[in-house]
Short mmCIF file of C-alpha atoms and ligand atoms in Angstrom, two decimals:
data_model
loop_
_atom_site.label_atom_id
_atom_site.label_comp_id
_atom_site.label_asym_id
_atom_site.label_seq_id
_atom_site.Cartn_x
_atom_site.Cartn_y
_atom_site.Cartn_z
CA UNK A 1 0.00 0.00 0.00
CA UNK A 2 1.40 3.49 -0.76
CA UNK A 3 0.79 6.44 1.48
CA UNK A 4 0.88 8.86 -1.21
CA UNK A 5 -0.82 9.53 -4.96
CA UNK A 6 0.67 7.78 -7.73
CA UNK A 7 1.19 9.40 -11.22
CA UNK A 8 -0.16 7.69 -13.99
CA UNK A 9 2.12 6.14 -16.44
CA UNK A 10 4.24 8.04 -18.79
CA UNK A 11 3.65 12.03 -19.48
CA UNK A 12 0.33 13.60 -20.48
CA UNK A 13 -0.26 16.56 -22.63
CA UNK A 14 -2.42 19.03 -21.25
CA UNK A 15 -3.88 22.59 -22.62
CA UNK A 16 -2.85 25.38 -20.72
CA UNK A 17 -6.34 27.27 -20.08
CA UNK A 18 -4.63 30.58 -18.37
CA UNK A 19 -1.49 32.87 -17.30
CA UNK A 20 -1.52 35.38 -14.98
CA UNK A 21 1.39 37.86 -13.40
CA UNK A 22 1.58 38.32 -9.70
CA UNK A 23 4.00 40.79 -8.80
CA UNK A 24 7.03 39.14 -9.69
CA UNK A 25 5.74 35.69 -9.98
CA UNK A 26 3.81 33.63 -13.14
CA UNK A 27 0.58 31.68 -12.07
CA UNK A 28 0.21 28.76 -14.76
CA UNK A 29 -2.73 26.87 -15.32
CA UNK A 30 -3.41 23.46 -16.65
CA UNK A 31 -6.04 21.76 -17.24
CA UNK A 32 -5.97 17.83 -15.79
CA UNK A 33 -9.27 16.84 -15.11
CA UNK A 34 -8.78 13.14 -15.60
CA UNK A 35 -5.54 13.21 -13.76
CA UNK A 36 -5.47 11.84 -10.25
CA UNK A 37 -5.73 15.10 -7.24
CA UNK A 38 -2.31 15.50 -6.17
CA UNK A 39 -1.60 15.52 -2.23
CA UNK A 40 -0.49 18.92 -0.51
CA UNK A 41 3.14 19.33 -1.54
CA UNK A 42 3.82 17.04 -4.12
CA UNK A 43 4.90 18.31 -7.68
CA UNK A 44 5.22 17.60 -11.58
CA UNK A 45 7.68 17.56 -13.97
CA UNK A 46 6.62 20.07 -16.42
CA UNK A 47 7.71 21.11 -19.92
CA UNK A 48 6.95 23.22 -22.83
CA UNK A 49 5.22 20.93 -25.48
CA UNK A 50 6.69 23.34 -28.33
CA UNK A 51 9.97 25.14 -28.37
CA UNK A 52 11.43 23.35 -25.47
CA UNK A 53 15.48 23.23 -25.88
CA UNK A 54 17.91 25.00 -27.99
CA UNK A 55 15.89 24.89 -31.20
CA UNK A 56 16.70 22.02 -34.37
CA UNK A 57 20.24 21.77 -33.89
CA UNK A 58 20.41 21.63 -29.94
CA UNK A 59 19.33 18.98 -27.67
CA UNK A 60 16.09 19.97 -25.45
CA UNK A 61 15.98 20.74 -22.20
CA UNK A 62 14.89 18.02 -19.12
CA UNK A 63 11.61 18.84 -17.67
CA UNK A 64 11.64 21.02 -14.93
CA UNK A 65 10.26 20.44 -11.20
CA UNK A 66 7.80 22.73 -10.05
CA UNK A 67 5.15 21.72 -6.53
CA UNK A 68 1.74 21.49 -7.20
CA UNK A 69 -0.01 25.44 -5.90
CA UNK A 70 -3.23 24.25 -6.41
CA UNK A 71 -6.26 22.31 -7.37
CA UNK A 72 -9.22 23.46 -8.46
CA UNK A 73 -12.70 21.66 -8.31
CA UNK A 74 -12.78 20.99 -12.40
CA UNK A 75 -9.12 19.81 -12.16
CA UNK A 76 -7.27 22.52 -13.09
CA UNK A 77 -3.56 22.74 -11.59
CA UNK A 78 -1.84 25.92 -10.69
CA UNK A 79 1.75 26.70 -10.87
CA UNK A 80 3.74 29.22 -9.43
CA UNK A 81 6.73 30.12 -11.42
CA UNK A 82 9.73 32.60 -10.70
CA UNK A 83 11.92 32.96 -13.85
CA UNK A 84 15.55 31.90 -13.12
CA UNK A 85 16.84 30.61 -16.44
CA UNK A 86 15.89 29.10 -19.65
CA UNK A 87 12.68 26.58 -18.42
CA UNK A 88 11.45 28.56 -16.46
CA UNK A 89 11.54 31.84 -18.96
CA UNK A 90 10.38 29.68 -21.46
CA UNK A 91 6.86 28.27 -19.17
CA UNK A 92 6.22 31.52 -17.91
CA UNK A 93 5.56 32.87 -21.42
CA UNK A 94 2.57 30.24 -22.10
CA UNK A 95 -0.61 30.70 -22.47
CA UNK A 96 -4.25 29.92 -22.98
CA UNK A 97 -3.91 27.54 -26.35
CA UNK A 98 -0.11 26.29 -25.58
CA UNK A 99 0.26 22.70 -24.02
CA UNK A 100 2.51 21.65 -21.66
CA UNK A 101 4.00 17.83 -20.65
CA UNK A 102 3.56 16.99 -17.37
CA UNK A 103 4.35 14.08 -15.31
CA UNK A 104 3.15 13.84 -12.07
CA UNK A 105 1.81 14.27 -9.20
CA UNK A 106 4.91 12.87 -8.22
CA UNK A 107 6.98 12.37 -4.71
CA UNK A 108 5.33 12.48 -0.84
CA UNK A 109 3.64 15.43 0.45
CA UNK A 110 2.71 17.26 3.72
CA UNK A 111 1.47 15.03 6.82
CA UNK A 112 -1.17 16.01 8.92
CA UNK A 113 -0.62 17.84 12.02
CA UNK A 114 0.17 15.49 14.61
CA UNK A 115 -1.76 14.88 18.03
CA UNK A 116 -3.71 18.31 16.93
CA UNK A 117 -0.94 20.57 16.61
CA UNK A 118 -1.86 24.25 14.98
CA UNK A 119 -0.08 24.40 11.57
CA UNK A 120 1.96 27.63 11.05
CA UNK A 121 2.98 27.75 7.08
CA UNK A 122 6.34 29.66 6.90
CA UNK A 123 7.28 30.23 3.07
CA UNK A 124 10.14 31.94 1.40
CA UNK A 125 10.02 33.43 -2.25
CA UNK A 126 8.82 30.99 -4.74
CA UNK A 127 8.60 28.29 -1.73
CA UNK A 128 4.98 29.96 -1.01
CA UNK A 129 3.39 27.36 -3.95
CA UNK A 130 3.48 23.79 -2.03
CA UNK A 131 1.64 25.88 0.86
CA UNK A 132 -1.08 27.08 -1.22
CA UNK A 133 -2.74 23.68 -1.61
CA UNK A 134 -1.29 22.56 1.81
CA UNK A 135 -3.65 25.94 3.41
CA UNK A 136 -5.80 24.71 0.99
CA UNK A 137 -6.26 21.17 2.20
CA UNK A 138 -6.15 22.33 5.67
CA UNK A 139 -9.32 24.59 5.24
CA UNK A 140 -7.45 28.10 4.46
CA UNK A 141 -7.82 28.99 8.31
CA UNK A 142 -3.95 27.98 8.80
CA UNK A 143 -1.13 30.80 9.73
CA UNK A 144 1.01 31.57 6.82
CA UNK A 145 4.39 33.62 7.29
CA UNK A 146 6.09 34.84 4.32
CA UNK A 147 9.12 36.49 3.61
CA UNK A 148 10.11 38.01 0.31
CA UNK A 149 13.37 39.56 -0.98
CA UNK A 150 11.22 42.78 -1.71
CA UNK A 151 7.66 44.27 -2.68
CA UNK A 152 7.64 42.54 -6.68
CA UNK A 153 8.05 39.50 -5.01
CA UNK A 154 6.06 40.34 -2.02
CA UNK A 155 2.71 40.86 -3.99
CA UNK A 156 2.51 36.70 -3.86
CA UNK A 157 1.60 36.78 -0.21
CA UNK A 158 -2.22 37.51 -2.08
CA UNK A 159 -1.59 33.91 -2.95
CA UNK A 160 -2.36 32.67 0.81
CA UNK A 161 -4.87 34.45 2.22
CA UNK A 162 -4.44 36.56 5.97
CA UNK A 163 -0.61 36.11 5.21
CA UNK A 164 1.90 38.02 7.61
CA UNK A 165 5.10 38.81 5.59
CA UNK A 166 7.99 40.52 6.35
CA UNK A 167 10.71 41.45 3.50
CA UNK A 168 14.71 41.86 2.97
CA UNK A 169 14.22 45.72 2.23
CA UNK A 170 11.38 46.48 4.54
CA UNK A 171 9.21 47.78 1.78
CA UNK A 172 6.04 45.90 2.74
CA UNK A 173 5.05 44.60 6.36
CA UNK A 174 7.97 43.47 9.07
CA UNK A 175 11.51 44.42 7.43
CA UNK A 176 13.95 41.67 8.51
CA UNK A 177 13.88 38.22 8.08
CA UNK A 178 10.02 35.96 8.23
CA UNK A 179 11.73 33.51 10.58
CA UNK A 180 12.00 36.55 13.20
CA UNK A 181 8.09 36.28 13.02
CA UNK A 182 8.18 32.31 13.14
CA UNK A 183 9.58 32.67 16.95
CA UNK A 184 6.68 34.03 18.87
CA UNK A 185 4.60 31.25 17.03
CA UNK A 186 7.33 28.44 18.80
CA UNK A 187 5.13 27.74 21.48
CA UNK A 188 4.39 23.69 22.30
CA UNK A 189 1.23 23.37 20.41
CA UNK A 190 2.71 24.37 17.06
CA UNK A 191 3.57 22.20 13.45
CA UNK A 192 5.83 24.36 11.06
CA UNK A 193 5.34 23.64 6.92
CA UNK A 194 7.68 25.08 5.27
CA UNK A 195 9.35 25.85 2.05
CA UNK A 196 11.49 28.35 0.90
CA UNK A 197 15.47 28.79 0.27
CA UNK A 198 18.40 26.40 1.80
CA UNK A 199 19.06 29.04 3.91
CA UNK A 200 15.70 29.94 4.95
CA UNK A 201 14.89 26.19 5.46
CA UNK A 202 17.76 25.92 7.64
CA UNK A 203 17.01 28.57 9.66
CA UNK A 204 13.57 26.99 10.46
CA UNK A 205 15.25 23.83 11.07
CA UNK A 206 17.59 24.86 13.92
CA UNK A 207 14.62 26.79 15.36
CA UNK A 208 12.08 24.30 15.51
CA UNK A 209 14.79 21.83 17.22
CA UNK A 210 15.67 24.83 19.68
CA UNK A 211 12.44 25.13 20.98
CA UNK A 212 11.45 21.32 20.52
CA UNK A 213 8.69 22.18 17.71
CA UNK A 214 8.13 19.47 14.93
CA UNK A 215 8.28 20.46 11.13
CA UNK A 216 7.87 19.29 7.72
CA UNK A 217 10.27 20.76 5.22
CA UNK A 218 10.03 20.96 1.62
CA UNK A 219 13.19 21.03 -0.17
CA UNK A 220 15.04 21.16 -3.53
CA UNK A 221 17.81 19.53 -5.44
CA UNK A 222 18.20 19.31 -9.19
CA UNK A 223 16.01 16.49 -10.65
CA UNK A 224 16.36 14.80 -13.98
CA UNK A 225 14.08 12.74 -14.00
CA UNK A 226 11.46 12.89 -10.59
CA UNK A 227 10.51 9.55 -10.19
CA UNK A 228 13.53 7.49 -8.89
CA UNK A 229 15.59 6.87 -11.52
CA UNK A 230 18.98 8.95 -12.07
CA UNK A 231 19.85 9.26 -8.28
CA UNK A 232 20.42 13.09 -9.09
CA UNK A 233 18.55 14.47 -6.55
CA UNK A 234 20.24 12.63 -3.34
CA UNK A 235 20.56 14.98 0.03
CA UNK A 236 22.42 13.53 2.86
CA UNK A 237 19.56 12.96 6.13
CA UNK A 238 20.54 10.90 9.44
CA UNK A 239 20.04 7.80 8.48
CA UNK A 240 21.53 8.47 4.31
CA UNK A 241 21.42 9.40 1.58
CA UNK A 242 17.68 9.83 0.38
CA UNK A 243 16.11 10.69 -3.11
CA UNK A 244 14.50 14.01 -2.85
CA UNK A 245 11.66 12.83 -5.74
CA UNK A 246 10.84 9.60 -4.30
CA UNK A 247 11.34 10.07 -0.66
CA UNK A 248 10.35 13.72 -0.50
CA UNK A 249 10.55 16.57 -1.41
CA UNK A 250 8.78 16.98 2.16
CA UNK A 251 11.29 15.09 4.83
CA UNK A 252 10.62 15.67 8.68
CA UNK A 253 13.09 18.12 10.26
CA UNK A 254 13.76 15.41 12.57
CA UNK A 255 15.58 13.34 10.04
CA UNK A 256 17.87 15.99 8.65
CA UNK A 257 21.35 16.90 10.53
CA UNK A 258 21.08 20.63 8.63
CA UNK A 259 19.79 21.61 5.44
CA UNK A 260 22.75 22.43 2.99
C1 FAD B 1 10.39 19.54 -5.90
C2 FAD B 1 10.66 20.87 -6.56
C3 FAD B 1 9.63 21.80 -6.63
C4 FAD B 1 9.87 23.05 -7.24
N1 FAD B 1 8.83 23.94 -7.30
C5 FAD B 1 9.01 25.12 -7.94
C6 FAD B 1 7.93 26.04 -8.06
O1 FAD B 1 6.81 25.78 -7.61
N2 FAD B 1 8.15 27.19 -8.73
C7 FAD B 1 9.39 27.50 -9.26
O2 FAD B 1 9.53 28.58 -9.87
N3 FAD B 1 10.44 26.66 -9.12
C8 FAD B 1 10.26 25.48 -8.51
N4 FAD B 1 11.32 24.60 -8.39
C9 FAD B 1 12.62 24.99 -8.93
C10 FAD B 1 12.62 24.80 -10.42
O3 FAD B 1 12.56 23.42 -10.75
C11 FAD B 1 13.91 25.41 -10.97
O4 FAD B 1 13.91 26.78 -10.72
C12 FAD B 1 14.00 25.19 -12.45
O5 FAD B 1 14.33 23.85 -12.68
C13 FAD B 1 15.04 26.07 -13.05
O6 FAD B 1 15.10 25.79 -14.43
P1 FAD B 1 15.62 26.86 -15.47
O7 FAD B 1 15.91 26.17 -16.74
O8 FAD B 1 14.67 28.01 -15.51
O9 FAD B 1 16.93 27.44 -14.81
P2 FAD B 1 18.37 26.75 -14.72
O10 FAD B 1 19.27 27.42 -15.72
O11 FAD B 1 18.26 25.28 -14.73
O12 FAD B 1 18.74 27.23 -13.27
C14 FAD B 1 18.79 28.62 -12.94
C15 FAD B 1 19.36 28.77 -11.55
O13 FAD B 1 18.52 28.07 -10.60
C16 FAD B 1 19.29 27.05 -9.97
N5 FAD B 1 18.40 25.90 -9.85
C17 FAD B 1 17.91 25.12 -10.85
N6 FAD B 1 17.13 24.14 -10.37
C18 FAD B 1 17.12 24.31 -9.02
C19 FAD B 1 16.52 23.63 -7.95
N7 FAD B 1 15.75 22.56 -8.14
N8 FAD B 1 16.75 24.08 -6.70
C20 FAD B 1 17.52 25.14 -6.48
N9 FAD B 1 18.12 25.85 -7.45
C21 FAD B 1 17.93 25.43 -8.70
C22 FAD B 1 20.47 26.77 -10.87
O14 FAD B 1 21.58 26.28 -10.14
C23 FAD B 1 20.75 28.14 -11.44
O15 FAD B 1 21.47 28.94 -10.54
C24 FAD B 1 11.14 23.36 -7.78
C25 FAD B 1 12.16 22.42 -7.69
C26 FAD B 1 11.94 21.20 -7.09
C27 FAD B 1 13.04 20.19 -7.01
S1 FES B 2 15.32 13.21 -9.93
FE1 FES B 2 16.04 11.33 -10.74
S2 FES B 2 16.25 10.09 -8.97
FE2 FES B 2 15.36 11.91 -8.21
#
């Protein structure tokens, strides 16, 4: 028995049915509605079903990873994407009429809250998608903290609703860093979620062990192929090596000596 959703076999092309800008950040969606409903945290491996690659000459490009944001009631999937190089430059410019490849949903998800802990979401740039569907799944009453580099990127806190966020520059809400307002949350009842940069992740890490809080993290290593096979996407844990798209992306602080 597996404790997570299985992908269907092999890649399905799917219409892209809309595009939208958030501040600095591309919403994507896709229409699925005969795909299985991915779990909270779990992702796809996504690419452009035209001009993906270097053009005739040149060798495409590998799908790219990106978490699930969302799922709508018809089946439509939402992305989040922040344009960092060639994929993702080249997915953020599709739209309505464009089809995409996607594989998926792929890897393990979020857990539930154990012995009724409160979930407090704590996101960091991009890292806001996985929450979406995890607030999402857990009734959209859950705390989300967010912390962007600055106001562009800000603007994606309207992605969780009742979001606190604080920012690098200061420009919008608490200036300084969003685990500075993960502390006051520490107390014994609390679950942290969360997804953001190494860094960031780290930072929640060494927190949550300080004051003895249990968390879910959501990381990121390069993936080739998302579903086991190339061993690309290892990160070192206690007990291992682990592959991030099989065993994860979501590991349990617990398990993790530090993020790198
Ligand atoms: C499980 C998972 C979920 C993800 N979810 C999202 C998401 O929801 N939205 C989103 O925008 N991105 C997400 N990413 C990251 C996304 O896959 C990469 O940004 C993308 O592959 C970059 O491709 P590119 O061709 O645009 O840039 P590249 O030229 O491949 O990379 C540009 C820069 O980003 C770095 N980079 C590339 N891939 C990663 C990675 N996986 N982790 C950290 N740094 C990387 C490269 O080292 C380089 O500095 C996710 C990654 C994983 C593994
Ligand atoms: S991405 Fe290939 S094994 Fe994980």
């Amino acid at each position: 028995m597996s404790d997570r959703t299985l992908a269907p076999f092999g890649r399905r092309r799917l219409p892209v049915v809309g595009r939208r800008s958030v501040g600095a950040y591309v919403v994507l969606s896709v229409a699925d509605p005969d795909g299985p409903a991915p779990d909270a945290g779990q992702f796809a491996m996504l690419a452009a079903a035209e001009r993906w690659g270097g053009g005739a000459d040149e060798r495409p490009f590998l799908p790219r990873a990106f978490s699930v944001a969302r799922r709508h009631a018809d089946g439509t999937l939402d992305f989040v994407l922040e344009d960092v190089g060639p994929g993702t430059e080249r997915l953020a410019e599709l739209d309505a009429g464009d089809d995409v490849w996607l594989l998926g949903p792929l890897g393990r998800g979020f857990a539930p809250p154990r012995d009724g802990r409160r979930p407090v979401l704590v996101g960091g740039g991009v890292g806001i998608a996985p929450l979406m569907i995890w607030q999402d799944a857990l009734g959209g009453e859950a705390l989300a903290l967010l912390g962007f580099r600055d106001a562009a990127h800000a603007a994606g806190a309207a992605l969780l609703p009742g979001a606190r966020v604080a920012t690098d520059d200061g420009s919008v809400g608490h200036h300084g860093l969003v685990t500075e307002l993960l502390v006051p949350e520490l107390d014994g009842g609390a679950e942290v979620y969360a997804c953001g940069p190494p860094r960031m992740l780290e930072a929640v890490r060494a927190l949550c062990a300080e004051h003895d809080v249990p968390a879910q993290l959501a990381l990121e290593s390069g993936m080739a192929c998302g579903f086991g096979a190339c061993f690309g996407c290892v990160v070192p844990t206690r007990d291992g090596y682990v592959r991030l798209c099989v065993d994860g992306p979501v590991l349990d602080a617990g398990t993790l000596e530090q993020v790198a």
